[in-house]
Coordinates of C-alpha atoms in Angstrom, one line a residue:
X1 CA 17.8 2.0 13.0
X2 CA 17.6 6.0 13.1
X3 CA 16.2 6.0 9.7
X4 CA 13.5 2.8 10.2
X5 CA 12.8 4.9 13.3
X6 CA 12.3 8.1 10.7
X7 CA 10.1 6.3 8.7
X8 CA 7.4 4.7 11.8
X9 CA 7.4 8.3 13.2
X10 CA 6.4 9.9 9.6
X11 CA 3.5 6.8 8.7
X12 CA 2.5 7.8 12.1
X13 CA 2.2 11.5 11.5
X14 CA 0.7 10.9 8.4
X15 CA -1.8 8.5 9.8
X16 CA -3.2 11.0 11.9
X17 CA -3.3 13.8 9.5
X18 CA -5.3 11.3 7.4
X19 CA -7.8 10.8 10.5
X20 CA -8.4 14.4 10.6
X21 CA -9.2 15.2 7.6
X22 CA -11.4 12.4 7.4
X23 CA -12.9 13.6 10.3
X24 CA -13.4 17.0 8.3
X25 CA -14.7 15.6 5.2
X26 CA -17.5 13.6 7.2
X27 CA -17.9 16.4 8.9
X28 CA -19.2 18.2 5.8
X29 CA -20.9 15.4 4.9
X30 CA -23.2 15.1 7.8
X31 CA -23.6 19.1 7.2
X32 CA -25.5 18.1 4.1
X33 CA -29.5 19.4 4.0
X34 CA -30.6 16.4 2.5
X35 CA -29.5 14.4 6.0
X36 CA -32.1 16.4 8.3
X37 CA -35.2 14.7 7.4
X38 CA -35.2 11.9 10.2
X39 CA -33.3 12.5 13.5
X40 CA -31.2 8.9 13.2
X41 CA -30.0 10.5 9.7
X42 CA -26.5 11.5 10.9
X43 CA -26.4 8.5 13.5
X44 CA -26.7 6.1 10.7
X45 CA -24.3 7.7 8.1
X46 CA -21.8 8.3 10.9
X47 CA -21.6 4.6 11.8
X48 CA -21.7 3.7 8.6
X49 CA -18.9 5.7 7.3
X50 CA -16.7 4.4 10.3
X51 CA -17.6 1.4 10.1
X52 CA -16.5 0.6 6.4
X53 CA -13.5 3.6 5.9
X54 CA -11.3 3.7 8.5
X55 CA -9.5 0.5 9.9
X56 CA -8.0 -0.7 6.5
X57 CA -3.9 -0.4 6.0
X58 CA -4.3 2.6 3.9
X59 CA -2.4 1.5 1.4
X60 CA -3.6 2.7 -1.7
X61 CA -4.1 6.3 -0.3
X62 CA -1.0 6.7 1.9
X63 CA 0.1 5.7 -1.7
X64 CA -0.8 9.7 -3.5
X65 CA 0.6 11.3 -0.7
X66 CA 4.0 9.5 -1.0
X67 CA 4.1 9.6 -4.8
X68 CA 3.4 13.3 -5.0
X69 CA 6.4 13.8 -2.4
X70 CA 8.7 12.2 -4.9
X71 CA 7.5 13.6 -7.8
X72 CA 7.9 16.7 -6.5
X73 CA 11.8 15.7 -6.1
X74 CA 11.3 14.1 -2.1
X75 CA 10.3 17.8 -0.9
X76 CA 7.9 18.3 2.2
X77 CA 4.1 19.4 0.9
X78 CA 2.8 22.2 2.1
X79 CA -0.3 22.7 4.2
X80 CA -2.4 23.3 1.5
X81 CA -0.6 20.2 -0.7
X82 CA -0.9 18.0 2.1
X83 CA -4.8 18.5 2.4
X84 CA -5.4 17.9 -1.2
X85 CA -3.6 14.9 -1.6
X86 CA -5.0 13.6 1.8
X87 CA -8.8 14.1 0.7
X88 CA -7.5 12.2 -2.3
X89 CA -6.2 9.9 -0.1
X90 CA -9.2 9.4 0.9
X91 CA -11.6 9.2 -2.1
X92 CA -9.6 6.3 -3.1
X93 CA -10.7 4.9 0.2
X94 CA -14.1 6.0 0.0
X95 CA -13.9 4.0 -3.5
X96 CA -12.6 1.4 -1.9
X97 CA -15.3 0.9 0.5
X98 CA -18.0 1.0 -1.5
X99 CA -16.3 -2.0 -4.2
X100 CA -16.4 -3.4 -0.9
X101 CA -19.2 -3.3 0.4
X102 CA -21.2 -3.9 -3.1
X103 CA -18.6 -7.0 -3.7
X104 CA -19.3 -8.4 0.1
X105 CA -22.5 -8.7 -1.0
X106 CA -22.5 -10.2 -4.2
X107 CA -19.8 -12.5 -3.4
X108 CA -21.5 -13.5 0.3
X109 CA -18.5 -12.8 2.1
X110 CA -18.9 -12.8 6.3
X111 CA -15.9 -11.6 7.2
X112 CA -13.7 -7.9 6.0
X113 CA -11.2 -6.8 7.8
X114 CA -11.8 -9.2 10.7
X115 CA -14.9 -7.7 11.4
X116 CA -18.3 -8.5 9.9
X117 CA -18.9 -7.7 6.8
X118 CA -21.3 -4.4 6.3
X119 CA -24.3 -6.2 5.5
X120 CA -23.8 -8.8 8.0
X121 CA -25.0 -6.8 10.8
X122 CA -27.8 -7.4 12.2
X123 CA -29.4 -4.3 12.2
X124 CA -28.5 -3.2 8.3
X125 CA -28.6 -6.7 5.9
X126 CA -29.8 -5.9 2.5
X127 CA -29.8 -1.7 3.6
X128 CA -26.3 -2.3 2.6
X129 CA -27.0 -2.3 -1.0
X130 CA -28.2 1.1 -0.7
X131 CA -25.3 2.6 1.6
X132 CA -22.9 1.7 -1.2
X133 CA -24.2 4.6 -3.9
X134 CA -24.4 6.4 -0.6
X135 CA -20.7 5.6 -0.4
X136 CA -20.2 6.0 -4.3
X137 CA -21.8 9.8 -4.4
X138 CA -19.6 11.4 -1.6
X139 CA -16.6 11.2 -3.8
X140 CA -17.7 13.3 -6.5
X141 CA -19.2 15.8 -3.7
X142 CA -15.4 15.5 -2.1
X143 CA -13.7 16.7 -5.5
X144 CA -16.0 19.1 -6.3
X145 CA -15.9 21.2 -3.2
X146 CA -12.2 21.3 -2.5
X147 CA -10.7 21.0 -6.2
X148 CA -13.4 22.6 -8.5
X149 CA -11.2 25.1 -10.3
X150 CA -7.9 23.1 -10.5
X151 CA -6.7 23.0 -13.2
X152 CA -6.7 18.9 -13.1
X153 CA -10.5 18.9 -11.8
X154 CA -12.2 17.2 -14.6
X155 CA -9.4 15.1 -15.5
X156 CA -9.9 13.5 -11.8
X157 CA -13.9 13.2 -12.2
X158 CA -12.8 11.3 -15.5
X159 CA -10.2 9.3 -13.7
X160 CA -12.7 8.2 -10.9
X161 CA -15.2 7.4 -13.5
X162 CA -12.7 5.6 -15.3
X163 CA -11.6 3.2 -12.6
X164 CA -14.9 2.5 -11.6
X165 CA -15.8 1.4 -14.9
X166 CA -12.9 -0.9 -15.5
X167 CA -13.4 -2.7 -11.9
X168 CA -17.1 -3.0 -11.9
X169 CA -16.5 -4.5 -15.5
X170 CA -14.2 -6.8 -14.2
X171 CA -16.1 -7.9 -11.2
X172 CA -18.9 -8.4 -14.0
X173 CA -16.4 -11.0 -15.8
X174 CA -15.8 -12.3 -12.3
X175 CA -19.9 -13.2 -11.5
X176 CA -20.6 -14.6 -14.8
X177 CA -17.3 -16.4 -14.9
X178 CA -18.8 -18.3 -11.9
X179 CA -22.4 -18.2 -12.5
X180 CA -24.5 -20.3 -10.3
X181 CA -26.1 -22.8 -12.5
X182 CA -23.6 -22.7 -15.0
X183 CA -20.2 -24.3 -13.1
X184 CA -17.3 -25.3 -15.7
X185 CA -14.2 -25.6 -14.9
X186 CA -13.0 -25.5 -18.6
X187 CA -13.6 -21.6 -18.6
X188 CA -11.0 -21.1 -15.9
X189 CA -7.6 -20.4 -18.0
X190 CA -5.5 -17.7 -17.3
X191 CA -6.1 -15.2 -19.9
X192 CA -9.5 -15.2 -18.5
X193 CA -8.3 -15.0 -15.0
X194 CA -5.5 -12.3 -15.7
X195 CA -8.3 -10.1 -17.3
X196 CA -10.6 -10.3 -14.2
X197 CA -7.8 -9.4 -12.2
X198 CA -6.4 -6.6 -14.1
X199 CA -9.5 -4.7 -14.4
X200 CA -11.0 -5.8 -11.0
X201 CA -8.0 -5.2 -8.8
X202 CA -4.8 -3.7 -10.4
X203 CA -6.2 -0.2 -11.5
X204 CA -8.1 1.1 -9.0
X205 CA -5.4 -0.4 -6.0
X206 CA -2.2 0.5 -7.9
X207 CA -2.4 2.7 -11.0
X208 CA -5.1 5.1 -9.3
X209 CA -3.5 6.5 -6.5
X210 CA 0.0 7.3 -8.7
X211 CA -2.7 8.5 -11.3
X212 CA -4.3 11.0 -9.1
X213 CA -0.1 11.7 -7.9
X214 CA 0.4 12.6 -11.6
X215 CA -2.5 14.6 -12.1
X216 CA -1.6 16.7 -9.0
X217 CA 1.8 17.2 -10.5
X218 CA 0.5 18.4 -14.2
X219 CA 1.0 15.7 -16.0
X220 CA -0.8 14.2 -19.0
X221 CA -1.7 10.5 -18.1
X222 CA -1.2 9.7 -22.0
X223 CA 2.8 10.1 -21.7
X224 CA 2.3 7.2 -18.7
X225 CA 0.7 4.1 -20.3
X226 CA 4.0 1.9 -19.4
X227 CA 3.7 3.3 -15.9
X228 CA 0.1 2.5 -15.7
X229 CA 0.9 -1.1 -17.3
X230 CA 3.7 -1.6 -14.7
X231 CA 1.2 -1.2 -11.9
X232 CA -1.1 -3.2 -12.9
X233 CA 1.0 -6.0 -13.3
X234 CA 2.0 -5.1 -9.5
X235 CA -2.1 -5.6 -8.5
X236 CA -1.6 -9.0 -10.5
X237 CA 1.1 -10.3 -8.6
X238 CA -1.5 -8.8 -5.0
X239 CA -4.5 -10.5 -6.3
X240 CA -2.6 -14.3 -6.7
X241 CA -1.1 -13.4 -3.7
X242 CA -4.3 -13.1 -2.4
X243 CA -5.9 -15.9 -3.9
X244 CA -2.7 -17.8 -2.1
X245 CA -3.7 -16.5 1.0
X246 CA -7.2 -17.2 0.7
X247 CA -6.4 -21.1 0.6
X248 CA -3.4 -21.2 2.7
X249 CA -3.9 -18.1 4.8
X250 CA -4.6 -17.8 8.6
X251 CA -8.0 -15.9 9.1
X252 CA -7.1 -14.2 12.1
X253 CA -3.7 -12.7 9.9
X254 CA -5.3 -11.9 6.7
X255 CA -8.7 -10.6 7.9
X256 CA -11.0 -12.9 6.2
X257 CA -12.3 -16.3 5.8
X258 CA -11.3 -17.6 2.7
X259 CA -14.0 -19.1 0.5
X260 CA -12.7 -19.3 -3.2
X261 CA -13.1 -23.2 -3.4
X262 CA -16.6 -22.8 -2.0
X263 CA -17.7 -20.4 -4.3
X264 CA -16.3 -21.8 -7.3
X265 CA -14.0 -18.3 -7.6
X266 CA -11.8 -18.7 -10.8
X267 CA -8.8 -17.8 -8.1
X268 CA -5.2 -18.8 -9.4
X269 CA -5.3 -21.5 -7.3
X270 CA -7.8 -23.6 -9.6
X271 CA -6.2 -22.1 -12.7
X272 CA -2.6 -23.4 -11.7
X273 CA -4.2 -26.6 -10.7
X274 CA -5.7 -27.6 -13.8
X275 CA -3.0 -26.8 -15.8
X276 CA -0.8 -29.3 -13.7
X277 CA -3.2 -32.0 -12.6
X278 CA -3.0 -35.4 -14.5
X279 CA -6.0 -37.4 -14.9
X280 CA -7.5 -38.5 -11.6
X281 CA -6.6 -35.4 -9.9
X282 CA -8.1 -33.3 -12.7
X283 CA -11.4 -35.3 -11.6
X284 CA -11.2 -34.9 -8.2
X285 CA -11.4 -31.2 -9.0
X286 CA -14.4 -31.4 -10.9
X287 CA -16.0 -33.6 -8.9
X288 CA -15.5 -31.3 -5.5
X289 CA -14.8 -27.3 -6.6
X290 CA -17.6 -25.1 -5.7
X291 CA -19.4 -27.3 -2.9
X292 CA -20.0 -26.0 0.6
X293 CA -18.9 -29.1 2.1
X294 CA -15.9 -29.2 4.5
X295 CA -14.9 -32.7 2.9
X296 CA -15.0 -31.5 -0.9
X297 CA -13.2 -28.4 0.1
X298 CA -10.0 -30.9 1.9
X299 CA -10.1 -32.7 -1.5
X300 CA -9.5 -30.1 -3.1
X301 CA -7.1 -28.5 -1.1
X302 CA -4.9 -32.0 -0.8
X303 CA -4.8 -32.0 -4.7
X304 CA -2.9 -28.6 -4.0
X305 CA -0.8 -29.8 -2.2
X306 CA 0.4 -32.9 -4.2
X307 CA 0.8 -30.6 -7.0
X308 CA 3.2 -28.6 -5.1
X309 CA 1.1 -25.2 -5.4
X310 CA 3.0 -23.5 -2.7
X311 CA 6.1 -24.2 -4.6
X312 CA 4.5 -23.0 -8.1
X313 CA 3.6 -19.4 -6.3
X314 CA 6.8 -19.0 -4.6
X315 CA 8.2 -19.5 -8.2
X316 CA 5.7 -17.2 -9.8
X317 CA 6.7 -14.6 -6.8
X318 CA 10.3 -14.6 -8.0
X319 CA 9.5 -14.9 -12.3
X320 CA 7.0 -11.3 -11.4
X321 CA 9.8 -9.9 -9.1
X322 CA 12.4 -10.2 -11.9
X323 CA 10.3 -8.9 -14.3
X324 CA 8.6 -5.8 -12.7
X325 CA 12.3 -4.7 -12.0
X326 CA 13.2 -5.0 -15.6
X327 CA 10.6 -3.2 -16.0
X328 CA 11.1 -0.3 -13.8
X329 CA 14.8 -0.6 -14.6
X330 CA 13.5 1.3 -18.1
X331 CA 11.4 3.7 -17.2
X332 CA 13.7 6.9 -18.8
X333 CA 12.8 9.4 -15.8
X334 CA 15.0 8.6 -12.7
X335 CA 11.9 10.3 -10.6
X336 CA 9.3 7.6 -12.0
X337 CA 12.1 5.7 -11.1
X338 CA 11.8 5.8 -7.6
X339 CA 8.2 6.1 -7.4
X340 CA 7.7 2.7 -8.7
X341 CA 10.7 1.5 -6.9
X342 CA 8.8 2.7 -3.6
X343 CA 5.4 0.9 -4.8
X344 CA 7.4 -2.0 -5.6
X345 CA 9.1 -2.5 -2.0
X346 CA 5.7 -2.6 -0.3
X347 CA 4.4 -4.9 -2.4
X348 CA 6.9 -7.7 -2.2
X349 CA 7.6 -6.6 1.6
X350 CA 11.2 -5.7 0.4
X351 CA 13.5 -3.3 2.1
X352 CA 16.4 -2.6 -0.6
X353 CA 16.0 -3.1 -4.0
X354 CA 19.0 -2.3 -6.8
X355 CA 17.7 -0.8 -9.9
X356 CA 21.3 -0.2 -10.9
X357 CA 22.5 -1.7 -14.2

């Protein structure tokens, strides 16, 4: 109990050292000349910035500040650590927010985070498409002022950069995977599906923040490609999860109203369900996937069921446990060990898991 106890008290200590130093790094952002044109300059990047940054689990930024501990053999950072690897804590977040954002859009989504969605409000709607670059510049303005001259500087632009590419690229499969107009089913397999996943989810939410850890530590990213493959096969297994969750989810637990069969998402869902579904069912999901229509929508979702989806995922769960241990289990450095040990116990809400032979 003692050490569970340990644990709250330091998420909680850490959770507030995040909120001030995002507090600082608006702060400088607000402090920017090219904001005192109009007097509701500041009033509108403040809100904007709180609405869409804070609020989320933190997750993928709690994540640097946790790997950079272990790789730095579990020892306490200093001040001067600790605000480096919180402002790129919060980059990632500021990343986040603006795939957000653009994706909430694109995607029509009402709901994020059980709030309305950015655009959704009434008083910003399609303004939202330019808050997003607004959301997408402060990152490179973040790095440069507090880690121009690092020795890792430019190797942290190019990660950004990087990541942004290879999500924007796979929301880009995503769209015209599901083009309006254009609706078949046959496309949705799951090489196609585990490619708009990988690039659209797993790098920027897993491999990033350990990335940024690495970079932090001195490493050369090139020595970690089976790290970096190991972690995106952990955002896989989030995204089905999510895609799960979306069709079987409670709203008011997961923060959103799930809308995959609606929008004809190529989710894992579908792509499970064709590959089990015999004849009539098979036509059933043609006949009803992608319609806005409660009815269609329960048609679909019965056809799940009968096929035993729930059943199929909590088999997939254990098949992607196994292996991602295995995995792990090889890495050669004990320390990378741990770290993805760590990664791994959040992700398949695990307390205890034996990497021992």
């Amino acid at each position: 109990m003692a050490e569970v106890t340990n644990v709250i008290e330091t998420t909680t200590n850490l959770n507030v050292k995040l909120c001030s130093i995002y507090s600082r790094l608006k702060s400088e952002i607000l402090q920017d000349s090219v904001f005192n044109f109009v007097d509701n300059d500041h009033q509108w990047i403040n809100r904007m910035l709180d609405c869409n940054i804070p609020g989320g689990k933190l997750n993928r930024g709690l994540s640097v500040v946790d790997c950079f501990k272990l790789l730095k053999g579990g020892k306490e950072l200093e001040d001067d650590e600790l605000l480096l690897a919180c402002s790129l804590d919060l980059c990632i977040e500021w990343l986040q927010s603006y795939f957000q954002v653009l994706f909430d859009i694109m995607d029509g989504y009402h709901t994020r985070r059980g709030q309305p969605c950015w655009f959704k409000d009434s008083n910003v709607g399609l303004k939202a498409a330019n808050d997003r670059f607004i959301l997408r510049i402060h990152i490179p303005r973040i790095l440069r002022r507090h880690f121009k001259g690092k020795l890792y500087y430019i190797d942290l632009l190019d990660l950004f950069n990087e990541i942004e590419f290879q999500t924007v690229s796979g929301q880009m499969l995503d769209l015209i995977t599901t083009q309006e107009g254009e609706k078949d089913l046959s496309k949705y397999k799951l090489p196609i599906y585990r490619r708009i996943v990988q690039f659209k989810t797993g790098y920027y939410s897993f491999y990033l923040p350990v990335a940024c850890a690495l970079l932090m530590s001195g490493e050369n990213l090139d020595n970690f490609t089976s790290v970096r493959n190991i972690l995106v096969e952990m955002g896989t297994y989030l995204q089905v999860e999510d895609d799960y969750l979306d069709c079987f989810g409670d709203p008011e637990v997961i923060g959103k109203i799930g809308k995959d069969i609606e929008d004809f998402k190529c989710s894992w869902m579908i792509v499970q369900a064709l590959e089990q579904a015999n004849e009539d069912q098979t036509k059933i999901l043609y006949e009803n996937y992608g319609k806005s229509n409660d009815a269609c929508v329960a048609k679909v979702k019965t056809v799940y069921k009968d096929l035993n989806l729930q059943d199929i995922f909590s088999q997939y769960k254990k098949a992607s446990n196994d292996q991602l241990i295995s995995q792990i289990k090889s890495q050669p450095s004990k320390v990378v060990q741990e770290l993805l040990k760590s990664l791994f116990a959040k992700i398949y809400k695990t307390q205890v898991i034996n990497l021992d032979p």
